[in-house]
Structures are given as C-alpha cells and as structure tokens.
Amino acid sequence: MTNVATEEQPKKKTFLILAIVSVVLLALAAGGWFFYSQKNSNFVEVSADSDIAPMAMVKKPQFISMPRFVVSVEGESRLHYLMLELSLMTYDPEQQAAMTEMMPVLRNAVVKLLNGKTFDNLSVSGSLPVLEDELRDVLQAQMNEMTGSKGLERVLITKLVVQ
C-alpha cells in the first residue's frame, strides 16, 4: 500500500512540473507575439520617392516687422512718450503679402489703440501680454475687415520704452 502511494506522488509532481512549464512557455509565447505585433504596428511606411522634403511639411512662421511707433501718452502731471516696435507673425505667406500691402491701415489701428492708453496703464507690471493680446485682436479685426481673413497669429512686442 505504501508502494502505490509513493509511485503516485512522483507522477503527480512530474505532471505538475510539466503543467507549470507548459503554462510559462505558453505565456512567454503569447507575450512575445503581442510585443512583436505591437512593435511592427508602430512603424509608418514612407516612400523613398517623395517629392516633398520632410522639413517642408512643417509650417514655418513668417514675421513682418512694423516700423517704429513713437506716440505720446498722458500721465498724471505731464505727457510721456512711448516708443514701440512690433513684429507680426503668420503661417501663411499670402497673409504676409496682404499684411505688407495693408501696413498703413494696420499702423493706423495701432496708433488708435495706443491713443487710448495712459502712462499708468502701460507701466503696470504684467501689462505687456495684455497689450500684445489687444494689438492682436485689433489687427485681426482690421485684416478681417479689409481682406476677409484672420491670418495674423501673434503680435510680438520687440521693444517698448515709456518715458
């Protein structure tokens, strides 16, 4: 009786070890297949005979420098002078040409906006981003009115001096 029990235990151990090894090998095979299929799915095929250069597919910003503005702004007791230099940014070369053609109208819109500013408005900390946003909105509205488009992306204040 003890002889039969000892023969069944090694057979059960052998079967259990083979079952565990089989499950581990099956899991490794499934993991390898999943990794391999995911690795191949992330590749994008690009044809070698493409006429477009890779850098040409990225939109490059176009900048237009506006001539310097010198305007007077009211202060509490006297007039102050504001010197301002701007650059306009667009991604569309056609808009760049349109902005260059409309430069007198755009300059007029900037002068009108600056005319309503005071020395206190311009000398407050954090007024520069607000002024850039106001200028962008005014110039976009002017371009939309004149050409029917809003190709102006940003207005960059490149120099600002208030005396």
Short mmCIF file of N, CA and C in Angstrom, two decimals:
data_model
loop_
_atom_site.label_atom_id
_atom_site.label_comp_id
_atom_site.label_asym_id
_atom_site.label_seq_id
_atom_site.Cartn_x
_atom_site.Cartn_y
_atom_site.Cartn_z
N MET A 1 0.80 -1.16 0.00
CA MET A 1 0.00 0.00 0.00
C MET A 1 0.86 1.25 0.00
N THR A 2 1.89 1.28 0.74
CA THR A 2 2.80 2.42 0.74
C THR A 2 3.53 2.51 -0.58
N ASN A 3 3.75 1.41 -1.24
CA ASN A 3 4.45 1.39 -2.51
C ASN A 3 3.62 2.08 -3.58
N VAL A 4 2.32 1.90 -3.59
CA VAL A 4 1.44 2.52 -4.58
C VAL A 4 1.37 4.03 -4.33
N ALA A 5 1.32 4.45 -3.08
CA ALA A 5 1.22 5.87 -2.74
C ALA A 5 2.49 6.59 -3.12
N THR A 6 3.66 5.98 -2.96
CA THR A 6 4.92 6.64 -3.31
C THR A 6 5.09 6.71 -4.82
N GLU A 7 4.52 5.78 -5.58
CA GLU A 7 4.62 5.84 -7.04
C GLU A 7 3.71 6.93 -7.60
N GLU A 8 2.56 7.20 -6.97
CA GLU A 8 1.64 8.21 -7.47
C GLU A 8 2.15 9.62 -7.18
N GLN A 9 2.88 9.83 -6.08
CA GLN A 9 3.39 11.15 -5.75
C GLN A 9 4.41 11.64 -6.78
N PRO A 10 5.41 10.85 -7.22
CA PRO A 10 6.32 11.35 -8.25
C PRO A 10 5.60 11.60 -9.56
N LYS A 11 4.61 10.79 -9.90
CA LYS A 11 3.87 11.02 -11.14
C LYS A 11 3.10 12.34 -11.06
N LYS A 12 2.50 12.64 -9.89
CA LYS A 12 1.77 13.90 -9.71
C LYS A 12 2.75 15.08 -9.75
N LYS A 13 3.93 14.94 -9.12
CA LYS A 13 4.92 16.01 -9.14
C LYS A 13 5.40 16.26 -10.57
N THR A 14 5.67 15.19 -11.30
CA THR A 14 6.14 15.32 -12.68
C THR A 14 5.07 15.98 -13.54
N PHE A 15 3.82 15.54 -13.37
CA PHE A 15 2.73 16.13 -14.14
C PHE A 15 2.55 17.61 -13.78
N LEU A 16 2.66 17.94 -12.49
CA LEU A 16 2.51 19.32 -12.03
C LEU A 16 3.64 20.19 -12.57
N ILE A 17 4.86 19.73 -12.58
CA ILE A 17 6.01 20.47 -13.10
C ILE A 17 5.84 20.69 -14.61
N LEU A 18 5.43 19.62 -15.33
CA LEU A 18 5.21 19.76 -16.77
C LEU A 18 4.08 20.75 -17.07
N ALA A 19 3.04 20.75 -16.27
CA ALA A 19 1.92 21.68 -16.47
C ALA A 19 2.38 23.12 -16.24
N ILE A 20 3.16 23.35 -15.19
CA ILE A 20 3.65 24.70 -14.88
C ILE A 20 4.59 25.19 -15.98
N VAL A 21 5.50 24.32 -16.42
CA VAL A 21 6.43 24.68 -17.50
C VAL A 21 5.65 24.99 -18.78
N SER A 22 4.63 24.22 -19.07
CA SER A 22 3.81 24.45 -20.27
C SER A 22 3.09 25.80 -20.20
N VAL A 23 2.53 26.11 -19.04
CA VAL A 23 1.83 27.39 -18.87
C VAL A 23 2.80 28.56 -19.00
N VAL A 24 4.00 28.44 -18.42
CA VAL A 24 5.01 29.51 -18.52
C VAL A 24 5.45 29.69 -19.97
N LEU A 25 5.71 28.59 -20.68
CA LEU A 25 6.11 28.69 -22.09
C LEU A 25 5.00 29.29 -22.94
N LEU A 26 3.77 28.90 -22.67
CA LEU A 26 2.64 29.45 -23.40
C LEU A 26 2.51 30.96 -23.13
N ALA A 27 2.69 31.39 -21.88
CA ALA A 27 2.62 32.82 -21.53
C ALA A 27 3.75 33.59 -22.21
N LEU A 28 4.96 33.03 -22.23
CA LEU A 28 6.08 33.68 -22.90
C LEU A 28 5.82 33.80 -24.41
N ALA A 29 5.27 32.76 -25.00
CA ALA A 29 4.97 32.80 -26.43
C ALA A 29 3.90 33.86 -26.72
N ALA A 30 2.88 33.93 -25.90
CA ALA A 30 1.82 34.93 -26.09
C ALA A 30 2.37 36.34 -25.90
N GLY A 31 3.22 36.54 -24.89
CA GLY A 31 3.85 37.85 -24.66
C GLY A 31 4.76 38.24 -25.81
N GLY A 32 5.52 37.30 -26.32
CA GLY A 32 6.40 37.57 -27.47
C GLY A 32 5.61 37.94 -28.70
N TRP A 33 4.51 37.23 -28.95
CA TRP A 33 3.67 37.55 -30.10
C TRP A 33 3.06 38.95 -29.96
N PHE A 34 2.58 39.27 -28.76
CA PHE A 34 1.98 40.59 -28.52
C PHE A 34 3.02 41.69 -28.70
N PHE A 35 4.21 41.51 -28.13
CA PHE A 35 5.27 42.51 -28.27
C PHE A 35 5.67 42.69 -29.72
N TYR A 36 5.82 41.61 -30.44
CA TYR A 36 6.22 41.67 -31.84
C TYR A 36 5.15 42.35 -32.69
N SER A 37 3.88 42.05 -32.43
CA SER A 37 2.81 42.67 -33.22
C SER A 37 2.69 44.15 -32.90
N GLN A 38 2.90 44.56 -31.65
CA GLN A 38 2.85 45.98 -31.29
C GLN A 38 4.05 46.73 -31.85
N LYS A 39 5.19 46.10 -31.85
CA LYS A 39 6.40 46.73 -32.36
C LYS A 39 6.27 47.02 -33.84
N ASN A 40 5.72 46.12 -34.60
CA ASN A 40 5.58 46.31 -36.05
C ASN A 40 4.45 47.27 -36.39
N SER A 41 3.45 47.42 -35.53
CA SER A 41 2.32 48.30 -35.85
C SER A 41 2.67 49.77 -35.67
N ASN A 42 3.74 50.10 -34.93
CA ASN A 42 4.11 51.49 -34.69
C ASN A 42 4.91 52.09 -35.83
N PHE A 43 5.37 51.31 -36.75
CA PHE A 43 6.16 51.84 -37.85
C PHE A 43 5.26 52.40 -38.93
N VAL A 44 5.69 53.51 -39.51
CA VAL A 44 4.97 54.14 -40.60
C VAL A 44 5.82 54.00 -41.84
N GLU A 45 5.21 53.54 -42.89
CA GLU A 45 5.96 53.34 -44.12
C GLU A 45 6.00 54.65 -44.90
N VAL A 46 7.20 55.09 -45.26
CA VAL A 46 7.39 56.31 -46.02
C VAL A 46 8.05 55.94 -47.33
N SER A 47 7.49 56.43 -48.42
CA SER A 47 8.07 56.11 -49.72
C SER A 47 9.33 56.93 -49.94
N ALA A 48 10.30 56.33 -50.56
CA ALA A 48 11.58 56.99 -50.78
C ALA A 48 11.52 57.98 -51.93
N ASP A 49 10.54 57.87 -52.79
CA ASP A 49 10.47 58.75 -53.95
C ASP A 49 9.57 59.96 -53.73
N SER A 50 9.35 60.35 -52.48
CA SER A 50 8.52 61.50 -52.17
C SER A 50 9.20 62.79 -52.63
N ASP A 51 8.44 63.68 -53.26
CA ASP A 51 8.98 64.94 -53.76
C ASP A 51 9.06 66.00 -52.67
N ILE A 52 8.35 65.82 -51.57
CA ILE A 52 8.30 66.82 -50.53
C ILE A 52 9.37 66.51 -49.48
N ALA A 53 10.19 67.48 -49.20
CA ALA A 53 11.22 67.32 -48.16
C ALA A 53 10.52 67.27 -46.80
N PRO A 54 11.05 66.50 -45.83
CA PRO A 54 10.40 66.40 -44.53
C PRO A 54 10.24 67.75 -43.83
N MET A 55 11.21 68.64 -43.95
CA MET A 55 11.11 69.94 -43.29
C MET A 55 10.07 70.84 -43.97
N ALA A 56 9.77 70.59 -45.23
CA ALA A 56 8.79 71.42 -45.94
C ALA A 56 7.37 71.12 -45.48
N MET A 57 7.14 69.96 -44.83
CA MET A 57 5.81 69.62 -44.37
C MET A 57 5.44 70.36 -43.09
N VAL A 58 6.41 70.95 -42.40
CA VAL A 58 6.16 71.68 -41.17
C VAL A 58 5.91 73.15 -41.51
N LYS A 59 4.87 73.72 -40.94
CA LYS A 59 4.58 75.13 -41.19
C LYS A 59 5.60 75.99 -40.47
N LYS A 60 6.19 76.92 -41.20
CA LYS A 60 7.17 77.83 -40.61
C LYS A 60 6.51 79.19 -40.43
N PRO A 61 6.74 79.82 -39.30
CA PRO A 61 6.15 81.14 -39.11
C PRO A 61 6.85 82.18 -39.97
N GLN A 62 6.08 83.13 -40.45
CA GLN A 62 6.57 84.26 -41.23
C GLN A 62 6.44 85.50 -40.34
N PHE A 63 7.48 86.32 -40.29
CA PHE A 63 7.47 87.52 -39.45
C PHE A 63 7.55 88.77 -40.32
N ILE A 64 6.78 89.77 -39.93
CA ILE A 64 6.79 91.06 -40.60
C ILE A 64 7.08 92.10 -39.53
N SER A 65 8.14 92.86 -39.70
CA SER A 65 8.46 93.93 -38.75
C SER A 65 7.72 95.19 -39.16
N MET A 66 7.08 95.79 -38.20
CA MET A 66 6.41 97.07 -38.45
C MET A 66 7.38 98.19 -38.12
N PRO A 67 7.30 99.31 -38.83
CA PRO A 67 8.15 100.45 -38.48
C PRO A 67 7.87 100.93 -37.06
N ARG A 68 8.82 101.56 -36.45
CA ARG A 68 8.75 102.00 -35.05
C ARG A 68 7.61 103.01 -34.86
N PHE A 69 6.95 102.88 -33.72
CA PHE A 69 5.90 103.82 -33.32
C PHE A 69 6.45 104.70 -32.21
N VAL A 70 6.23 106.00 -32.31
CA VAL A 70 6.53 106.93 -31.22
C VAL A 70 5.27 107.76 -31.03
N VAL A 71 4.64 107.60 -29.88
CA VAL A 71 3.40 108.31 -29.59
C VAL A 71 3.49 108.89 -28.18
N SER A 72 2.68 109.90 -27.94
CA SER A 72 2.63 110.47 -26.60
C SER A 72 1.46 109.84 -25.85
N VAL A 73 1.67 109.62 -24.56
CA VAL A 73 0.63 109.06 -23.69
C VAL A 73 0.49 109.98 -22.48
N GLU A 74 -0.72 110.11 -22.02
CA GLU A 74 -0.98 111.01 -20.91
C GLU A 74 -0.56 110.38 -19.59
N GLY A 75 0.02 111.21 -18.75
CA GLY A 75 0.35 110.83 -17.39
C GLY A 75 -0.43 111.69 -16.43
N GLU A 76 -0.13 111.60 -15.13
CA GLU A 76 -0.86 112.40 -14.14
C GLU A 76 -0.57 113.89 -14.29
N SER A 77 0.72 114.21 -14.44
CA SER A 77 1.06 115.64 -14.46
C SER A 77 1.66 116.12 -15.78
N ARG A 78 2.05 115.20 -16.65
CA ARG A 78 2.68 115.61 -17.90
C ARG A 78 2.51 114.52 -18.96
N LEU A 79 2.90 114.85 -20.17
CA LEU A 79 2.87 113.87 -21.25
C LEU A 79 4.11 112.99 -21.19
N HIS A 80 3.94 111.74 -21.53
CA HIS A 80 5.04 110.79 -21.62
C HIS A 80 5.12 110.32 -23.06
N TYR A 81 6.25 109.74 -23.42
CA TYR A 81 6.43 109.24 -24.78
C TYR A 81 6.60 107.73 -24.74
N LEU A 82 5.98 107.10 -25.71
CA LEU A 82 6.04 105.66 -25.85
C LEU A 82 6.70 105.33 -27.17
N MET A 83 7.75 104.52 -27.12
CA MET A 83 8.38 104.02 -28.34
C MET A 83 8.11 102.52 -28.37
N LEU A 84 7.56 102.06 -29.49
CA LEU A 84 7.12 100.67 -29.58
C LEU A 84 7.54 100.09 -30.92
N GLU A 85 8.11 98.88 -30.90
CA GLU A 85 8.43 98.15 -32.11
C GLU A 85 7.69 96.81 -32.06
N LEU A 86 7.06 96.46 -33.17
CA LEU A 86 6.24 95.26 -33.25
C LEU A 86 6.69 94.36 -34.39
N SER A 87 6.44 93.06 -34.22
CA SER A 87 6.55 92.09 -35.31
C SER A 87 5.25 91.32 -35.36
N LEU A 88 4.78 91.08 -36.57
CA LEU A 88 3.55 90.33 -36.77
C LEU A 88 3.91 88.94 -37.25
N MET A 89 3.25 87.92 -36.71
CA MET A 89 3.56 86.53 -37.06
C MET A 89 2.35 85.89 -37.74
N THR A 90 2.63 85.19 -38.85
CA THR A 90 1.62 84.43 -39.56
C THR A 90 2.27 83.17 -40.09
N TYR A 91 1.46 82.17 -40.42
CA TYR A 91 1.97 80.95 -41.02
C TYR A 91 1.71 80.91 -42.53
N ASP A 92 0.94 81.85 -43.02
CA ASP A 92 0.52 81.86 -44.42
C ASP A 92 1.30 82.93 -45.18
N PRO A 93 2.12 82.55 -46.17
CA PRO A 93 2.86 83.54 -46.94
C PRO A 93 1.95 84.53 -47.67
N GLU A 94 0.76 84.09 -48.07
CA GLU A 94 -0.18 85.01 -48.72
C GLU A 94 -0.64 86.09 -47.74
N GLN A 95 -0.81 85.71 -46.48
CA GLN A 95 -1.20 86.69 -45.47
C GLN A 95 -0.07 87.68 -45.22
N GLN A 96 1.15 87.20 -45.32
CA GLN A 96 2.30 88.10 -45.15
C GLN A 96 2.27 89.19 -46.22
N ALA A 97 1.99 88.80 -47.45
CA ALA A 97 1.89 89.78 -48.53
C ALA A 97 0.73 90.74 -48.30
N ALA A 98 -0.39 90.21 -47.84
CA ALA A 98 -1.56 91.05 -47.58
C ALA A 98 -1.28 92.05 -46.45
N MET A 99 -0.58 91.60 -45.40
CA MET A 99 -0.26 92.50 -44.30
C MET A 99 0.71 93.59 -44.74
N THR A 100 1.64 93.25 -45.61
CA THR A 100 2.58 94.25 -46.12
C THR A 100 1.83 95.30 -46.94
N GLU A 101 0.87 94.86 -47.74
CA GLU A 101 0.07 95.81 -48.52
C GLU A 101 -0.80 96.69 -47.63
N MET A 102 -1.31 96.14 -46.55
CA MET A 102 -2.21 96.87 -45.66
C MET A 102 -1.47 97.57 -44.51
N MET A 103 -0.17 97.71 -44.59
CA MET A 103 0.61 98.27 -43.50
C MET A 103 0.12 99.64 -43.04
N PRO A 104 -0.22 100.58 -43.93
CA PRO A 104 -0.72 101.87 -43.43
C PRO A 104 -2.00 101.73 -42.60
N VAL A 105 -2.89 100.85 -43.00
CA VAL A 105 -4.14 100.64 -42.27
C VAL A 105 -3.85 99.99 -40.91
N LEU A 106 -2.92 99.04 -40.90
CA LEU A 106 -2.55 98.37 -39.64
C LEU A 106 -1.88 99.35 -38.69
N ARG A 107 -1.00 100.20 -39.22
CA ARG A 107 -0.34 101.20 -38.38
C ARG A 107 -1.37 102.15 -37.78
N ASN A 108 -2.36 102.53 -38.57
CA ASN A 108 -3.42 103.41 -38.10
C ASN A 108 -4.17 102.76 -36.94
N ALA A 109 -4.47 101.47 -37.05
CA ALA A 109 -5.19 100.75 -35.99
C ALA A 109 -4.35 100.71 -34.71
N VAL A 110 -3.04 100.53 -34.85
CA VAL A 110 -2.16 100.50 -33.68
C VAL A 110 -2.13 101.88 -33.01
N VAL A 111 -2.02 102.93 -33.79
CA VAL A 111 -1.98 104.29 -33.23
C VAL A 111 -3.29 104.61 -32.52
N LYS A 112 -4.41 104.21 -33.10
CA LYS A 112 -5.71 104.42 -32.45
C LYS A 112 -5.78 103.70 -31.11
N LEU A 113 -5.28 102.48 -31.06
CA LEU A 113 -5.31 101.73 -29.80
C LEU A 113 -4.40 102.39 -28.77
N LEU A 114 -3.21 102.79 -29.18
CA LEU A 114 -2.26 103.40 -28.24
C LEU A 114 -2.73 104.77 -27.77
N ASN A 115 -3.54 105.44 -28.58
CA ASN A 115 -4.04 106.76 -28.22
C ASN A 115 -4.91 106.70 -26.97
N GLY A 116 -5.56 105.60 -26.74
CA GLY A 116 -6.42 105.46 -25.57
C GLY A 116 -5.68 105.00 -24.31
N LYS A 117 -4.39 104.76 -24.41
CA LYS A 117 -3.61 104.27 -23.27
C LYS A 117 -3.06 105.44 -22.45
N THR A 118 -2.86 105.18 -21.17
CA THR A 118 -2.22 106.17 -20.30
C THR A 118 -0.92 105.61 -19.78
N PHE A 119 -0.11 106.48 -19.20
CA PHE A 119 1.17 106.07 -18.65
C PHE A 119 0.97 105.02 -17.56
N ASP A 120 -0.06 105.18 -16.75
CA ASP A 120 -0.33 104.22 -15.67
C ASP A 120 -0.71 102.85 -16.24
N ASN A 121 -1.47 102.81 -17.33
CA ASN A 121 -1.85 101.54 -17.96
C ASN A 121 -0.62 100.78 -18.46
N LEU A 122 0.32 101.52 -19.02
CA LEU A 122 1.48 100.89 -19.66
C LEU A 122 2.59 100.54 -18.68
N SER A 123 2.62 101.19 -17.52
CA SER A 123 3.72 100.96 -16.58
C SER A 123 3.39 99.93 -15.51
N VAL A 124 2.18 99.40 -15.52
CA VAL A 124 1.78 98.37 -14.55
C VAL A 124 2.47 97.06 -14.91
N SER A 125 2.90 96.33 -13.90
CA SER A 125 3.53 95.03 -14.12
C SER A 125 2.51 94.07 -14.74
N GLY A 126 2.95 93.34 -15.78
CA GLY A 126 2.08 92.39 -16.46
C GLY A 126 1.24 93.01 -17.56
N SER A 127 1.52 94.26 -17.92
CA SER A 127 0.73 94.91 -18.96
C SER A 127 1.18 94.52 -20.36
N LEU A 128 2.37 93.98 -20.51
CA LEU A 128 2.90 93.64 -21.84
C LEU A 128 2.08 92.53 -22.53
N PRO A 129 1.80 91.39 -21.89
CA PRO A 129 0.97 90.37 -22.56
C PRO A 129 -0.44 90.87 -22.88
N VAL A 130 -0.98 91.70 -22.02
CA VAL A 130 -2.31 92.24 -22.26
C VAL A 130 -2.29 93.15 -23.48
N LEU A 131 -1.25 93.98 -23.59
CA LEU A 131 -1.11 94.87 -24.75
C LEU A 131 -0.91 94.06 -26.03
N GLU A 132 -0.13 92.99 -25.98
CA GLU A 132 0.05 92.13 -27.15
C GLU A 132 -1.29 91.54 -27.61
N ASP A 133 -2.09 91.06 -26.65
CA ASP A 133 -3.40 90.48 -26.99
C ASP A 133 -4.34 91.53 -27.58
N GLU A 134 -4.33 92.73 -27.00
CA GLU A 134 -5.18 93.80 -27.53
C GLU A 134 -4.77 94.17 -28.95
N LEU A 135 -3.47 94.28 -29.17
CA LEU A 135 -2.96 94.60 -30.51
C LEU A 135 -3.34 93.51 -31.52
N ARG A 136 -3.19 92.24 -31.11
CA ARG A 136 -3.55 91.14 -32.00
C ARG A 136 -5.03 91.20 -32.37
N ASP A 137 -5.90 91.42 -31.37
CA ASP A 137 -7.33 91.47 -31.63
C ASP A 137 -7.70 92.61 -32.57
N VAL A 138 -7.10 93.78 -32.34
CA VAL A 138 -7.40 94.94 -33.19
C VAL A 138 -6.90 94.70 -34.61
N LEU A 139 -5.69 94.17 -34.74
CA LEU A 139 -5.14 93.96 -36.07
C LEU A 139 -5.85 92.82 -36.81
N GLN A 140 -6.25 91.79 -36.09
CA GLN A 140 -7.03 90.71 -36.73
C GLN A 140 -8.37 91.25 -37.22
N ALA A 141 -9.01 92.08 -36.43
CA ALA A 141 -10.29 92.65 -36.84
C ALA A 141 -10.10 93.53 -38.07
N GLN A 142 -9.01 94.30 -38.11
CA GLN A 142 -8.74 95.16 -39.25
C GLN A 142 -8.46 94.34 -40.51
N MET A 143 -7.66 93.26 -40.36
CA MET A 143 -7.37 92.39 -41.51
C MET A 143 -8.64 91.69 -41.98
N ASN A 144 -9.49 91.28 -41.06
CA ASN A 144 -10.74 90.62 -41.43
C ASN A 144 -11.64 91.58 -42.18
N GLU A 145 -11.67 92.83 -41.74
CA GLU A 145 -12.49 93.84 -42.41
C GLU A 145 -11.97 94.15 -43.81
N MET A 146 -10.64 94.22 -43.96
CA MET A 146 -10.06 94.63 -45.24
C MET A 146 -9.91 93.48 -46.23
N THR A 147 -9.52 92.30 -45.74
CA THR A 147 -9.23 91.19 -46.65
C THR A 147 -10.13 89.98 -46.44
N GLY A 148 -10.89 89.97 -45.36
CA GLY A 148 -11.78 88.84 -45.10
C GLY A 148 -11.09 87.64 -44.48
N SER A 149 -9.92 87.84 -43.88
CA SER A 149 -9.23 86.71 -43.26
C SER A 149 -8.58 87.14 -41.96
N LYS A 150 -8.31 86.16 -41.12
CA LYS A 150 -7.64 86.40 -39.84
C LYS A 150 -6.31 85.65 -39.82
N GLY A 151 -5.45 85.90 -40.78
CA GLY A 151 -4.20 85.17 -40.89
C GLY A 151 -3.14 85.58 -39.89
N LEU A 152 -3.39 86.61 -39.13
CA LEU A 152 -2.43 87.07 -38.13
C LEU A 152 -2.52 86.17 -36.90
N GLU A 153 -1.42 85.50 -36.57
CA GLU A 153 -1.41 84.58 -35.43
C GLU A 153 -1.04 85.27 -34.13
N ARG A 154 0.04 86.06 -34.16
CA ARG A 154 0.53 86.70 -32.93
C ARG A 154 1.08 88.08 -33.24
N VAL A 155 1.08 88.92 -32.24
CA VAL A 155 1.77 90.20 -32.29
C VAL A 155 2.85 90.13 -31.22
N LEU A 156 4.08 90.37 -31.63
CA LEU A 156 5.20 90.32 -30.71
C LEU A 156 5.73 91.74 -30.49
N ILE A 157 5.78 92.15 -29.25
CA ILE A 157 6.37 93.45 -28.93
C ILE A 157 7.87 93.21 -28.78
N THR A 158 8.64 93.76 -29.71
CA THR A 158 10.09 93.52 -29.70
C THR A 158 10.84 94.61 -28.95
N LYS A 159 10.22 95.78 -28.78
CA LYS A 159 10.85 96.85 -28.00
C LYS A 159 9.76 97.76 -27.48
N LEU A 160 9.89 98.13 -26.22
CA LEU A 160 8.91 99.03 -25.58
C LEU A 160 9.66 99.95 -24.62
N VAL A 161 9.54 101.25 -24.85
CA VAL A 161 10.16 102.23 -23.96
C VAL A 161 9.10 103.28 -23.65
N VAL A 162 8.91 103.51 -22.37
CA VAL A 162 7.97 104.55 -21.92
C VAL A 162 8.76 105.52 -21.07
N GLN A 163 8.76 106.82 -21.46
CA GLN A 163 9.48 107.85 -20.69
C GLN A 163 8.51 108.82 -20.12
#
